[in-house]
Amino acid sequence: MCSTGGVRWEQLRAGKEETLPGLGAFGEVVRSVRAPEFGGVTFHEVRARSVLNRVPESSAVPFRWSVNPYRGCSHACTYCLEGDTPVLMADGRAKPIADLRVGDRIMGTRGHGVARRLVPTEVLAHWTTVREAYRVALDDGTQIIAGPDHRFLSARGWKYVTGSKLGAAQRPRLEAGTELVGGGRFVRTPDDTLGYRAGYLCGMLRSGGFAAEPDAAARALAYLPDFGSSVGFMRIPPEPDAHWSRGFLAGLFDLAGGYRRGTLSIAHDENEVVDMLFAALDRFSFGYETVGHRQHPGRRQARLTGGTAEVLRFLHLVDPAVEWKRSLEGTVIGGVRRTVTSVLSLGLELPLFDITTGTGDFIADGMVSHNCFARNTHTYLDFDAGHDFDSQVVVKINAPEVLAAQVNRPSWQREPVAMGTNTDPYQRVEGRYRLMPGIIRALADSGTPLSILTKGTMLSRDLPLLAAARQDVPVHLAVSLALLDGELQRRLEPGTPSPRARLDLIRKAAAAGLPCSVMVAPVLPYLTDSPDALDPLFAQLAEAGATRVTVLPLHLRPGAREWFAAWLKREYPDLAPRYRRLYARGSYVDRGYRERLATVVAPLLRRHGLDPRAPRAHSETRAPAEGAGEKGVALPEQRDAEAGQRAGEAEQLRLL
């Protein structure tokens, strides 16, 4: 392959497939090259055996096939997109699903039907997507935001968030009165205040001291310097507050409590401590039985009642330190139920995400939740999914020819094909390889509907080709554009086209008669989230001919978080404390902000005719034939998992 435009490409190696582990899954490895203008990105050229990727029939996404000529991306964007649903970890604590990482140990279940017990499992994959969001409300006040295709375990088996009793959408679904398996809402872990620390030291040190449990001793040693030479924390205060009471229960449990065979108990022989134990349990409305101790007649014991749900509430409410006592392995969860009170659409598309686990499920805010089966689509090439995703790009140089052969087989049913479902097909390097024209022609010539999601303005090169294709097959486009400020955009999205260029792309698409949606993401809190910032953006999108808009707030994954924090401190130091509060619980902005943003966005979208709840402007995506009806092609999202490349392997796109 020769260089174009005088650009010097440096060949790193050729014919050395063994130096690129995993790439052989695609076929023949041709060479690896890099060019100065791509800032250190390495392009691995392969001759693919197949480029048409099948999504399993069990998936409820609006397409069954995808094509990705590139794996990895040279746009070098700084951020991703989503949520804060707590997931039960293997140590009994809870962690927002947004902050999970591949390899984390969490709790899944084993058993048949609803006869299930908790078992440790591992996060095998973790990804995000954008879907219409629904609020599932339960009788205990639990509210879980989920996509329409997510599944929860009910007393009658797995059920989807939405569905129908009749027709093509028929599937078991949640409705008011459905009983779900699980204990319901997780409570918030206590703040690490001075009062909590004093309560912990009191409960722990009056129950045995440092020798008994190393985890408790380590926590106590970390807390002691806060109190200097004072030992006043050993005394029980006459009117302890909630922070002290939580710490006291944690310290008591670490040294004088335990969890065995489904029963959590705490025993003590000091009357003042026992009285305080009962008072603290009463304060937080725990049900318990008081009994004597068989081996120690002078000792009194409190045993929690209420089953697994109350055990989880205790562990999360007080946060004891001793890890082995927090273990819930083997705990029966199948008999614990919560009742659905409502399932309501939020009228918005939100960033939602899912994980793959070893058991096929996990515990989401107390409820047994089905996982999805997808491979981290870059890591199985022995590349990582972070920096390598931006700096190691696999190029399927024979994609058009292979695709043409595949879609011209007699067995091909001409089902819709989605592009941009894993990486951007119009990233900058497409200007060199020019794979998309051949791919578009192959699909159109075979009568195959197609859709494309991109932020690359190189798409304009192929608009005439796409307009011609639309005379024969349904075609839909979508573009990502977050703000109008060109200077701010260049600092936050290096390597991507300017806002003006992307608006021009939307205009050109509309002029060519091609429906085009827009993803306004990420919205920056206090910088680009005001009506003054969003209203002119929506106005220009509407004027440019956008058919629909989805709005998403800023996500700060590790790495991007540190970079953005330094940039914010330098450029907008007054905003730094506000961002720390908004993102205090992880990578995703807090729910309160998202709800406030929705109240700003919704009327503006309606004003400009871009209301996402309105009938989709791109639902009629095929150029009308005289007297003929049409079917729309739904838009794929940028990071939906791709169907497996390896022979005989498939990946399930069931999205949260």
Coordinates of N, CA and C in Angstrom, one line a residue, residues 59 61 80-83 97-98 100-102 123-131 150 351-357 362 370-377 385 421-422 555 588 637-642 651-656:
S59 N -30.8 -11.3 21.1 CA -30.6 -9.9 21.4 C -31.8 -9.1 21.0
V61 N -31.8 -5.8 20.3 CA -31.4 -4.6 19.7 C -32.0 -4.5 18.3
C80 N -15.7 9.3 27.8 CA -16.7 8.4 27.4 C -18.1 8.8 28.0
L81 N -19.1 7.9 28.1 CA -20.4 8.4 28.6 C -21.1 7.4 29.6
E82 N -22.0 7.7 31.2 CA -23.1 7.1 32.1 C -23.1 7.2 33.6
G83 N -23.6 5.9 35.0 CA -24.6 5.6 36.1 C -24.1 5.2 37.5
I97 N -22.0 0.7 39.5 CA -21.6 -0.1 38.4 C -20.7 0.7 37.4
A98 N -20.8 2.0 37.5 CA -19.9 2.9 36.6 C -18.5 2.7 37.0
L100 N -17.0 -0.1 38.3 CA -16.5 -1.4 38.2 C -15.4 -1.5 37.2
R101 N -14.5 -2.5 37.3 CA -13.5 -2.7 36.4 C -13.4 -4.2 36.1
V102 N -12.9 -4.6 34.9 CA -12.7 -6.0 34.6 C -11.8 -6.6 35.6
V123 N -16.0 -9.9 37.3 CA -16.4 -9.0 36.1 C -15.5 -9.4 35.0
L124 N -16.1 -9.9 33.9 CA -15.3 -10.3 32.7 C -15.2 -9.2 31.6
A125 N -16.2 -8.3 31.6 CA -16.3 -7.2 30.6 C -17.2 -6.1 31.2
H126 N -17.0 -4.9 30.7 CA -17.7 -3.8 31.3 C -17.8 -2.7 30.1
W127 N -19.0 -2.3 29.8 CA -19.2 -1.3 28.7 C -20.4 -0.5 28.9
T128 N -20.5 0.6 28.1 CA -21.6 1.5 28.2 C -22.3 1.7 26.8
T129 N -23.6 2.1 26.9 CA -24.3 2.3 25.7 C -25.4 3.4 26.0
V130 N -26.1 3.8 25.0 CA -27.1 4.9 25.2 C -28.5 4.3 24.8
R131 N -29.4 4.3 25.7 CA -30.7 3.7 25.4 C -31.8 4.5 26.0
H150 N -33.2 -4.7 29.6 CA -32.6 -5.3 30.8 C -33.6 -6.3 31.4
P351 N -27.1 7.5 29.2 CA -26.0 6.5 29.1 C -26.2 5.4 30.2
L352 N -26.3 4.2 29.7 CA -26.6 3.0 30.6 C -25.5 2.0 30.3
F353 N -25.2 1.1 31.1 CA -24.2 0.1 30.8 C -24.4 -1.2 31.5
D354 N -23.6 -2.1 31.2 CA -23.7 -3.5 31.7 C -22.4 -4.1 31.8
I355 N -22.4 -5.3 32.4 CA -21.2 -6.1 32.7 C -21.4 -7.5 32.3
T356 N -20.4 -8.3 32.0 CA -20.4 -9.7 31.9 C -19.8 -10.3 33.1
T357 N -20.4 -11.3 33.7 CA -19.8 -12.0 34.9 C -19.7 -13.5 34.7
F362 N -25.8 -10.7 38.4 CA -25.2 -9.9 39.5 C -26.3 -9.3 40.3
H370 N -29.9 -9.9 35.4 CA -29.2 -10.7 34.3 C -28.1 -9.8 33.7
N371 N -26.9 -10.5 33.5 CA -25.9 -9.7 32.8 C -25.9 -10.0 31.3
C372 N -25.0 -9.3 30.6 CA -24.9 -9.5 29.1 C -23.6 -10.3 28.8
F373 N -23.5 -10.9 27.7 CA -22.4 -11.6 27.3 C -21.7 -10.9 26.2
A374 N -20.6 -10.2 26.5 CA -19.9 -9.5 25.4 C -18.4 -9.5 25.8
R375 N -17.6 -9.5 24.8 CA -16.1 -9.5 25.0 C -15.7 -8.1 24.9
N376 N -14.7 -7.7 25.7 CA -14.1 -6.4 25.6 C -13.4 -6.5 24.2
T377 N -13.9 -5.8 23.2 CA -13.5 -6.1 21.9 C -12.1 -5.7 21.4
A385 N -7.9 -1.8 26.6 CA -9.1 -1.1 26.1 C -9.0 0.4 26.4
T421 N -20.8 0.9 15.4 CA -21.2 0.2 16.6 C -20.1 -0.1 17.6
N422 N -18.9 0.0 17.1 CA -17.7 -0.3 18.0 C -16.7 0.7 17.9
H555 N -18.8 12.4 31.4 CA -18.4 11.2 32.1 C -16.8 11.4 32.3
Y588 N -19.3 9.2 37.2 CA -20.5 9.8 36.6 C -21.1 10.8 37.5
E637 N -25.9 2.4 18.6 CA -25.1 3.3 19.5 C -23.6 3.0 19.3
Q638 N -22.8 4.1 19.6 CA -21.4 4.0 19.3 C -20.6 2.9 19.9
R639 N -21.0 2.5 21.2 CA -20.1 1.5 21.8 C -20.9 0.2 22.1
D640 N -22.0 -0.1 21.3 CA -22.6 -1.4 21.5 C -21.5 -2.5 21.2
A641 N -21.5 -3.6 22.0 CA -20.5 -4.6 21.8 C -20.7 -5.2 20.4
E642 N -19.6 -5.6 19.8 CA -19.6 -6.1 18.5 C -19.7 -7.6 18.5
E651 N -21.4 -13.0 20.5 CA -21.5 -12.2 21.7 C -22.9 -11.6 21.8
Q652 N -23.5 -11.6 23.0 CA -24.9 -11.2 23.1 C -25.0 -9.7 23.5
L653 N -25.8 -9.0 22.7 CA -25.9 -7.6 22.9 C -27.2 -7.3 23.7
R654 N -27.3 -7.7 24.9 CA -28.4 -7.4 25.7 C -28.0 -6.2 26.6
L655 N -28.6 -5.1 26.4 CA -28.2 -3.8 27.0 C -29.0 -3.5 28.2
L656 N -28.3 -2.9 29.2 CA -28.9 -2.4 30.4 C -29.9 -1.3 30.1

